[in-house]
Amino acid sequence: MSLLSRFLAPPILSRDEELAAAVEGKVVLVTGASHGIGEALALRLGRVGARVLLAARSQDRLEEVCLAIRSAGGQAWSYPLDLRDSEQIDGVAEELLQKHPQIHAVVHNAGKSIRRSLRKSLHRAHDFERCMGVNYLGPVRLQLALLPSMLECGGGHIVNVSSVSVRLAPAAHWAAYHCSKTAFDLWLGAAVPELRQKNIACTSIYFGLVHTRMSAPTKEYQNMPGQTPEEAASVVCRALARRPRVLQPWWLGPAHWLSAPLEPFTEWIQS
């Protein structure tokens, strides 16, 4: 981790003992668990004794991650899932609840990122549909199906793996991604007052750049300071252990308040 990366996103250390106290023996669902942050998180959860449910589109990769968890003495189950497919979401949710009646925590980590100019999007409305499906509509549908389980077991924890972009002024070329990530963030925020009454904690984690397979196609990001998947997974582990409402880089609070008055200037710069 470079000095600049450490400055922008200081490492958040989460001790295995603290994490185990929160999740050992409990059922934790991680979406987007076949690569990147989700994979690193699933491996860590398995190591401390959580019963890990892994969901992602890639069945082969899910099985590899499950095998790694089991080989280390952990418990893991894989569920192929495309969050753009409503029928599959309903089917997987039903199967999850049949096999694991009590789901204690859900980490909404799956995501789809698209960087494309408006001019190149004129005949690509499906880009927006895909982003909304993976980043918003799919997670909402899945969470609604799993909420009764949390209510019946007296509480739970919902973790939203989000982006600093939802707290900042809009950026050119990122419309599909930003809108969809912001939509789920606002949905969860609106649900917090009701969920809190039922002992269901909600955490939104606003990450800066994390060097994953999803960010790799954007060449501008390749040499920029950012976190590794393992470092980001450690932040999610801190969230699961302590259940804060928000986790974000130290600079995001001031940047959020400045982004509104500076928006005309940032629009001018980007144009």
mmCIF file of N, CA and C in Angstrom, residues 145-238:
data_model
loop_
_atom_site.group_PDB
_atom_site.id
_atom_site.type_symbol
_atom_site.label_atom_id
_atom_site.label_comp_id
_atom_site.label_asym_id
_atom_site.label_seq_id
_atom_site.Cartn_x
_atom_site.Cartn_y
_atom_site.Cartn_z
ATOM 1 N N ALA A 145 -36.977 -10.472 0.415
ATOM 2 C CA ALA A 145 -37.294 -11.892 0.588
ATOM 3 C C ALA A 145 -36.668 -12.462 1.854
ATOM 4 N N LEU A 146 -35.528 -11.909 2.277
ATOM 5 C CA LEU A 146 -34.816 -12.446 3.438
ATOM 6 C C LEU A 146 -35.176 -11.749 4.748
ATOM 7 N N LEU A 147 -35.845 -10.608 4.669
ATOM 8 C CA LEU A 147 -36.177 -9.867 5.891
ATOM 9 C C LEU A 147 -37.000 -10.668 6.896
ATOM 10 N N PRO A 148 -37.999 -11.446 6.459
ATOM 11 C CA PRO A 148 -38.767 -12.216 7.446
ATOM 12 C C PRO A 148 -37.896 -13.110 8.315
ATOM 13 N N SER A 149 -36.828 -13.674 7.732
ATOM 14 C CA SER A 149 -35.921 -14.516 8.510
ATOM 15 C C SER A 149 -35.249 -13.715 9.614
ATOM 16 N N MET A 150 -34.807 -12.507 9.291
ATOM 17 C CA MET A 150 -34.167 -11.659 10.293
ATOM 18 C C MET A 150 -35.151 -11.251 11.383
ATOM 19 N N LEU A 151 -36.368 -10.951 10.978
ATOM 20 C CA LEU A 151 -37.385 -10.550 11.952
ATOM 21 C C LEU A 151 -37.711 -11.692 12.904
ATOM 22 N N GLU A 152 -37.778 -12.903 12.364
ATOM 23 C CA GLU A 152 -38.126 -14.057 13.185
ATOM 24 C C GLU A 152 -37.026 -14.405 14.182
ATOM 25 N N CYS A 153 -35.770 -14.147 13.805
ATOM 26 C CA CYS A 153 -34.685 -14.491 14.737
ATOM 27 C C CYS A 153 -34.295 -13.300 15.610
ATOM 28 N N GLY A 154 -35.107 -12.255 15.597
ATOM 29 C CA GLY A 154 -34.936 -11.162 16.549
ATOM 30 C C GLY A 154 -33.937 -10.100 16.161
ATOM 31 N N GLY A 155 -33.532 -10.076 14.907
ATOM 32 C CA GLY A 155 -32.606 -9.035 14.474
ATOM 33 C C GLY A 155 -31.680 -9.529 13.391
ATOM 34 N N GLY A 156 -30.771 -8.669 12.997
ATOM 35 C CA GLY A 156 -29.831 -9.024 11.950
ATOM 36 C C GLY A 156 -28.996 -7.824 11.567
ATOM 37 N N HIS A 157 -28.292 -7.959 10.457
ATOM 38 C CA HIS A 157 -27.386 -6.902 10.021
ATOM 39 C C HIS A 157 -27.362 -6.875 8.498
ATOM 40 N N ILE A 158 -27.594 -5.714 7.920
ATOM 41 C CA ILE A 158 -27.537 -5.508 6.476
ATOM 42 C C ILE A 158 -26.366 -4.579 6.185
ATOM 43 N N VAL A 159 -25.454 -5.040 5.343
ATOM 44 C CA VAL A 159 -24.270 -4.251 4.999
ATOM 45 C C VAL A 159 -24.310 -3.904 3.516
ATOM 46 N N ASN A 160 -24.217 -2.632 3.224
ATOM 47 C CA ASN A 160 -24.215 -2.128 1.857
ATOM 48 C C ASN A 160 -22.796 -1.716 1.481
ATOM 49 N N VAL A 161 -22.172 -2.473 0.582
ATOM 50 C CA VAL A 161 -20.840 -2.121 0.086
ATOM 51 C C VAL A 161 -21.032 -1.111 -1.041
ATOM 52 N N SER A 162 -20.790 0.145 -0.725
ATOM 53 C CA SER A 162 -21.100 1.227 -1.659
ATOM 54 C C SER A 162 -19.835 1.960 -2.081
ATOM 55 N N SER A 163 -20.017 3.138 -2.630
ATOM 56 C CA SER A 163 -18.914 3.903 -3.210
ATOM 57 C C SER A 163 -18.968 5.347 -2.742
ATOM 58 N N VAL A 164 -17.797 5.964 -2.629
ATOM 59 C CA VAL A 164 -17.759 7.383 -2.263
ATOM 60 C C VAL A 164 -18.506 8.229 -3.289
ATOM 61 N N SER A 165 -18.661 7.714 -4.492
ATOM 62 C CA SER A 165 -19.298 8.498 -5.557
ATOM 63 C C SER A 165 -20.736 8.871 -5.235
ATOM 64 N N VAL A 166 -21.415 8.058 -4.416
ATOM 65 C CA VAL A 166 -22.815 8.370 -4.123
ATOM 66 C C VAL A 166 -22.934 9.563 -3.174
ATOM 67 N N ARG A 167 -21.828 9.963 -2.559
ATOM 68 C CA ARG A 167 -21.838 11.097 -1.633
ATOM 69 C C ARG A 167 -21.241 12.354 -2.251
ATOM 70 N N LEU A 168 -20.876 12.255 -3.530
ATOM 71 C CA LEU A 168 -20.210 13.373 -4.188
ATOM 72 C C LEU A 168 -21.011 13.848 -5.392
ATOM 73 N N ALA A 169 -20.583 14.955 -5.970
ATOM 74 C CA ALA A 169 -21.246 15.480 -7.166
ATOM 75 C C ALA A 169 -21.119 14.475 -8.309
ATOM 76 N N PRO A 170 -22.097 14.439 -9.208
ATOM 77 C CA PRO A 170 -22.055 13.482 -10.320
ATOM 78 C C PRO A 170 -20.798 13.656 -11.168
ATOM 79 N N ALA A 171 -20.311 12.524 -11.676
ATOM 80 C CA ALA A 171 -19.122 12.537 -12.528
ATOM 81 C C ALA A 171 -19.493 12.099 -13.937
ATOM 82 N N ALA A 172 -18.959 12.784 -14.918
ATOM 83 C CA ALA A 172 -19.241 12.455 -16.314
ATOM 84 C C ALA A 172 -18.838 11.021 -16.631
ATOM 85 N N HIS A 173 -19.599 10.382 -17.491
ATOM 86 C CA HIS A 173 -19.367 9.026 -18.009
ATOM 87 C C HIS A 173 -19.793 7.925 -17.037
ATOM 88 N N TRP A 174 -20.199 8.278 -15.838
ATOM 89 C CA TRP A 174 -20.528 7.260 -14.838
ATOM 90 C C TRP A 174 -22.014 7.252 -14.483
ATOM 91 N N ALA A 175 -22.865 7.768 -15.342
ATOM 92 C CA ALA A 175 -24.278 7.942 -15.001
ATOM 93 C C ALA A 175 -24.952 6.644 -14.575
ATOM 94 N N ALA A 176 -24.786 5.576 -15.345
ATOM 95 C CA ALA A 176 -25.479 4.317 -15.042
ATOM 96 C C ALA A 176 -25.049 3.763 -13.693
ATOM 97 N N TYR A 177 -23.756 3.787 -13.434
ATOM 98 C CA TYR A 177 -23.231 3.250 -12.176
ATOM 99 C C TYR A 177 -23.649 4.111 -10.993
ATOM 100 N N HIS A 178 -23.430 5.410 -11.097
ATOM 101 C CA HIS A 178 -23.725 6.297 -9.973
ATOM 102 C C HIS A 178 -25.208 6.277 -9.603
ATOM 103 N N CYS A 179 -26.076 6.332 -10.596
ATOM 104 C CA CYS A 179 -27.514 6.345 -10.311
ATOM 105 C C CYS A 179 -27.949 5.074 -9.597
ATOM 106 N N SER A 180 -27.456 3.937 -10.052
ATOM 107 C CA SER A 180 -27.891 2.665 -9.471
ATOM 108 C C SER A 180 -27.341 2.467 -8.061
ATOM 109 N N LYS A 181 -26.088 2.846 -7.828
ATOM 110 C CA LYS A 181 -25.527 2.720 -6.479
ATOM 111 C C LYS A 181 -26.210 3.690 -5.514
ATOM 112 N N THR A 182 -26.509 4.884 -5.989
ATOM 113 C CA THR A 182 -27.197 5.863 -5.150
ATOM 114 C C THR A 182 -28.602 5.392 -4.809
ATOM 115 N N ALA A 183 -29.257 4.740 -5.759
ATOM 116 C CA ALA A 183 -30.627 4.267 -5.523
ATOM 117 C C ALA A 183 -30.676 3.286 -4.359
ATOM 118 N N PHE A 184 -29.775 2.316 -4.332
ATOM 119 C CA PHE A 184 -29.804 1.346 -3.230
ATOM 120 C C PHE A 184 -29.413 2.005 -1.914
ATOM 121 N N ASP A 185 -28.459 2.922 -1.968
ATOM 122 C CA ASP A 185 -28.039 3.618 -0.756
ATOM 123 C C ASP A 185 -29.198 4.394 -0.146
ATOM 124 N N LEU A 186 -29.982 5.074 -0.982
ATOM 125 C CA LEU A 186 -31.132 5.830 -0.487
ATOM 126 C C LEU A 186 -32.238 4.904 -0.003
ATOM 127 N N TRP A 187 -32.436 3.790 -0.699
ATOM 128 C CA TRP A 187 -33.457 2.831 -0.256
ATOM 129 C C TRP A 187 -33.134 2.314 1.140
ATOM 130 N N LEU A 188 -31.885 1.930 1.340
ATOM 131 C CA LEU A 188 -31.511 1.406 2.650
ATOM 132 C C LEU A 188 -31.633 2.486 3.717
ATOM 133 N N GLY A 189 -31.216 3.709 3.383
ATOM 134 C CA GLY A 189 -31.338 4.797 4.342
ATOM 135 C C GLY A 189 -32.775 5.059 4.741
ATOM 136 N N ALA A 190 -33.683 4.957 3.780
ATOM 137 C CA ALA A 190 -35.102 5.160 4.081
ATOM 138 C C ALA A 190 -35.662 4.042 4.940
ATOM 139 N N ALA A 191 -35.067 2.851 4.829
ATOM 140 C CA ALA A 191 -35.553 1.703 5.598
ATOM 141 C C ALA A 191 -34.993 1.657 7.014
ATOM 142 N N VAL A 192 -33.910 2.386 7.267
ATOM 143 C CA VAL A 192 -33.223 2.302 8.559
ATOM 144 C C VAL A 192 -34.140 2.543 9.756
ATOM 145 N N PRO A 193 -34.959 3.607 9.780
ATOM 146 C CA PRO A 193 -35.787 3.834 10.974
ATOM 147 C C PRO A 193 -36.694 2.653 11.314
ATOM 148 N N GLU A 194 -37.290 2.031 10.300
ATOM 149 C CA GLU A 194 -38.163 0.882 10.550
ATOM 150 C C GLU A 194 -37.361 -0.339 10.984
ATOM 151 N N LEU A 195 -36.227 -0.570 10.332
ATOM 152 C CA LEU A 195 -35.423 -1.748 10.644
ATOM 153 C C LEU A 195 -34.803 -1.648 12.032
ATOM 154 N N ARG A 196 -34.412 -0.444 12.418
ATOM 155 C CA ARG A 196 -33.802 -0.257 13.730
ATOM 156 C C ARG A 196 -34.776 -0.652 14.845
ATOM 157 N N GLN A 197 -36.055 -0.392 14.631
ATOM 158 C CA GLN A 197 -37.060 -0.773 15.629
ATOM 159 C C GLN A 197 -37.117 -2.286 15.825
ATOM 160 N N LYS A 198 -36.688 -3.025 14.806
ATOM 161 C CA LYS A 198 -36.725 -4.489 14.853
ATOM 162 C C LYS A 198 -35.352 -5.090 15.134
ATOM 163 N N ASN A 199 -34.427 -4.273 15.623
ATOM 164 C CA ASN A 199 -33.079 -4.730 15.970
ATOM 165 C C ASN A 199 -32.295 -5.217 14.752
ATOM 166 N N ILE A 200 -32.581 -4.636 13.595
ATOM 167 C CA ILE A 200 -31.813 -4.945 12.390
ATOM 168 C C ILE A 200 -30.914 -3.749 12.097
ATOM 169 N N ALA A 201 -29.618 -3.949 12.255
ATOM 170 C CA ALA A 201 -28.652 -2.879 12.014
ATOM 171 C C ALA A 201 -28.378 -2.745 10.524
ATOM 172 N N CYS A 202 -28.072 -1.536 10.102
ATOM 173 C CA CYS A 202 -27.727 -1.273 8.700
ATOM 174 C C CYS A 202 -26.419 -0.492 8.659
ATOM 175 N N THR A 203 -25.509 -0.948 7.828
ATOM 176 C CA THR A 203 -24.230 -0.265 7.660
ATOM 177 C C THR A 203 -24.004 0.034 6.189
ATOM 178 N N SER A 204 -23.679 1.276 5.885
ATOM 179 C CA SER A 204 -23.270 1.654 4.534
ATOM 180 C C SER A 204 -21.779 1.949 4.558
ATOM 181 N N ILE A 205 -21.038 1.267 3.690
ATOM 182 C CA ILE A 205 -19.591 1.461 3.598
ATOM 183 C C ILE A 205 -19.295 2.153 2.275
ATOM 184 N N TYR A 206 -18.708 3.331 2.363
ATOM 185 C CA TYR A 206 -18.403 4.108 1.164
ATOM 186 C C TYR A 206 -16.913 3.969 0.848
ATOM 187 N N PHE A 207 -16.620 3.103 -0.110
ATOM 188 C CA PHE A 207 -15.231 2.861 -0.487
ATOM 189 C C PHE A 207 -14.776 3.843 -1.557
ATOM 190 N N GLY A 208 -13.496 4.195 -1.488
ATOM 191 C CA GLY A 208 -12.846 4.838 -2.607
ATOM 192 C C GLY A 208 -12.444 3.759 -3.603
ATOM 193 N N LEU A 209 -11.379 3.978 -4.311
ATOM 194 C CA LEU A 209 -10.942 3.004 -5.307
ATOM 195 C C LEU A 209 -10.435 1.734 -4.636
ATOM 196 N N VAL A 210 -10.970 0.607 -5.083
ATOM 197 C CA VAL A 210 -10.458 -0.705 -4.685
ATOM 198 C C VAL A 210 -10.016 -1.401 -5.967
ATOM 199 N N HIS A 211 -8.795 -1.884 -5.982
ATOM 200 C CA HIS A 211 -8.253 -2.497 -7.197
ATOM 201 C C HIS A 211 -8.772 -3.926 -7.340
ATOM 202 N N THR A 212 -9.836 -4.074 -8.089
ATOM 203 C CA THR A 212 -10.476 -5.365 -8.306
ATOM 204 C C THR A 212 -10.658 -5.599 -9.802
ATOM 205 N N ARG A 213 -11.212 -6.750 -10.116
ATOM 206 C CA ARG A 213 -11.516 -7.071 -11.510
ATOM 207 C C ARG A 213 -12.501 -6.060 -12.094
ATOM 208 N N MET A 214 -13.399 -5.521 -11.264
ATOM 209 C CA MET A 214 -14.398 -4.576 -11.755
ATOM 210 C C MET A 214 -13.771 -3.237 -12.140
ATOM 211 N N SER A 215 -12.767 -2.796 -11.392
ATOM 212 C CA SER A 215 -12.146 -1.501 -11.688
ATOM 213 C C SER A 215 -11.043 -1.613 -12.738
ATOM 214 N N ALA A 216 -10.568 -2.826 -12.999
ATOM 215 C CA ALA A 216 -9.423 -3.020 -13.894
ATOM 216 C C ALA A 216 -9.616 -2.468 -15.308
ATOM 217 N N PRO A 217 -10.812 -2.577 -15.929
ATOM 218 C CA PRO A 217 -10.951 -2.074 -17.301
ATOM 219 C C PRO A 217 -10.750 -0.568 -17.454
ATOM 220 N N THR A 218 -10.873 0.182 -16.374
ATOM 221 C CA THR A 218 -10.673 1.631 -16.452
ATOM 222 C C THR A 218 -9.184 1.928 -16.317
ATOM 223 N N LYS A 219 -8.538 2.218 -17.434
ATOM 224 C CA LYS A 219 -7.077 2.366 -17.453
ATOM 225 C C LYS A 219 -6.603 3.471 -16.524
ATOM 226 N N GLU A 220 -7.414 4.535 -16.405
ATOM 227 C CA GLU A 220 -7.011 5.657 -15.549
ATOM 228 C C GLU A 220 -6.847 5.234 -14.092
ATOM 229 N N TYR A 221 -7.509 4.157 -13.693
ATOM 230 C CA TYR A 221 -7.464 3.719 -12.302
ATOM 231 C C TYR A 221 -6.248 2.854 -11.981
ATOM 232 N N GLN A 222 -5.601 2.313 -12.997
ATOM 233 C CA GLN A 222 -4.596 1.284 -12.756
ATOM 234 C C GLN A 222 -3.418 1.770 -11.924
ATOM 235 N N ASN A 223 -3.045 3.028 -12.072
ATOM 236 C CA ASN A 223 -1.911 3.570 -11.323
ATOM 237 C C ASN A 223 -2.334 4.535 -10.220
ATOM 238 N N MET A 224 -3.636 4.591 -9.963
ATOM 239 C CA MET A 224 -4.123 5.475 -8.909
ATOM 240 C C MET A 224 -4.057 4.780 -7.553
ATOM 241 N N PRO A 225 -3.906 5.547 -6.472
ATOM 242 C CA PRO A 225 -3.873 4.936 -5.139
ATOM 243 C C PRO A 225 -5.215 4.320 -4.784
ATOM 244 N N GLY A 226 -5.169 3.156 -4.198
ATOM 245 C CA GLY A 226 -6.403 2.476 -3.816
ATOM 246 C C GLY A 226 -6.119 1.314 -2.891
ATOM 247 N N GLN A 227 -7.170 0.661 -2.466
ATOM 248 C CA GLN A 227 -7.057 -0.469 -1.553
ATOM 249 C C GLN A 227 -7.043 -1.787 -2.318
ATOM 250 N N THR A 228 -6.479 -2.802 -1.689
ATOM 251 C CA THR A 228 -6.573 -4.160 -2.214
ATOM 252 C C THR A 228 -7.899 -4.766 -1.760
ATOM 253 N N PRO A 229 -8.349 -5.851 -2.399
ATOM 254 C CA PRO A 229 -9.574 -6.511 -1.937
ATOM 255 C C PRO A 229 -9.486 -6.953 -0.479
ATOM 256 N N GLU A 230 -8.309 -7.408 -0.063
ATOM 257 C CA GLU A 230 -8.145 -7.858 1.321
ATOM 258 C C GLU A 230 -8.279 -6.698 2.305
ATOM 259 N N GLU A 231 -7.731 -5.545 1.948
ATOM 260 C CA GLU A 231 -7.858 -4.369 2.812
ATOM 261 C C GLU A 231 -9.310 -3.916 2.898
ATOM 262 N N ALA A 232 -10.005 -3.948 1.771
ATOM 263 C CA ALA A 232 -11.422 -3.576 1.778
ATOM 264 C C ALA A 232 -12.242 -4.580 2.576
ATOM 265 N N ALA A 233 -11.919 -5.867 2.445
ATOM 266 C CA ALA A 233 -12.637 -6.896 3.202
ATOM 267 C C ALA A 233 -12.463 -6.691 4.700
ATOM 268 N N SER A 234 -11.298 -6.200 5.109
ATOM 269 C CA SER A 234 -11.065 -5.927 6.526
ATOM 270 C C SER A 234 -11.998 -4.833 7.035
ATOM 271 N N VAL A 235 -12.312 -3.870 6.175
ATOM 272 C CA VAL A 235 -13.265 -2.819 6.545
ATOM 273 C C VAL A 235 -14.657 -3.418 6.739
ATOM 274 N N VAL A 236 -15.050 -4.314 5.849
ATOM 275 C CA VAL A 236 -16.358 -4.968 5.983
ATOM 276 C C VAL A 236 -16.398 -5.799 7.264
ATOM 277 N N CYS A 237 -15.283 -6.444 7.586
ATOM 278 C CA CYS A 237 -15.225 -7.216 8.832
ATOM 279 C C CYS A 237 -15.408 -6.314 10.047
ATOM 280 N N ARG A 238 -14.813 -5.135 10.007
ATOM 281 C CA ARG A 238 -15.015 -4.169 11.096
ATOM 282 C C ARG A 238 -16.497 -3.807 11.207
#
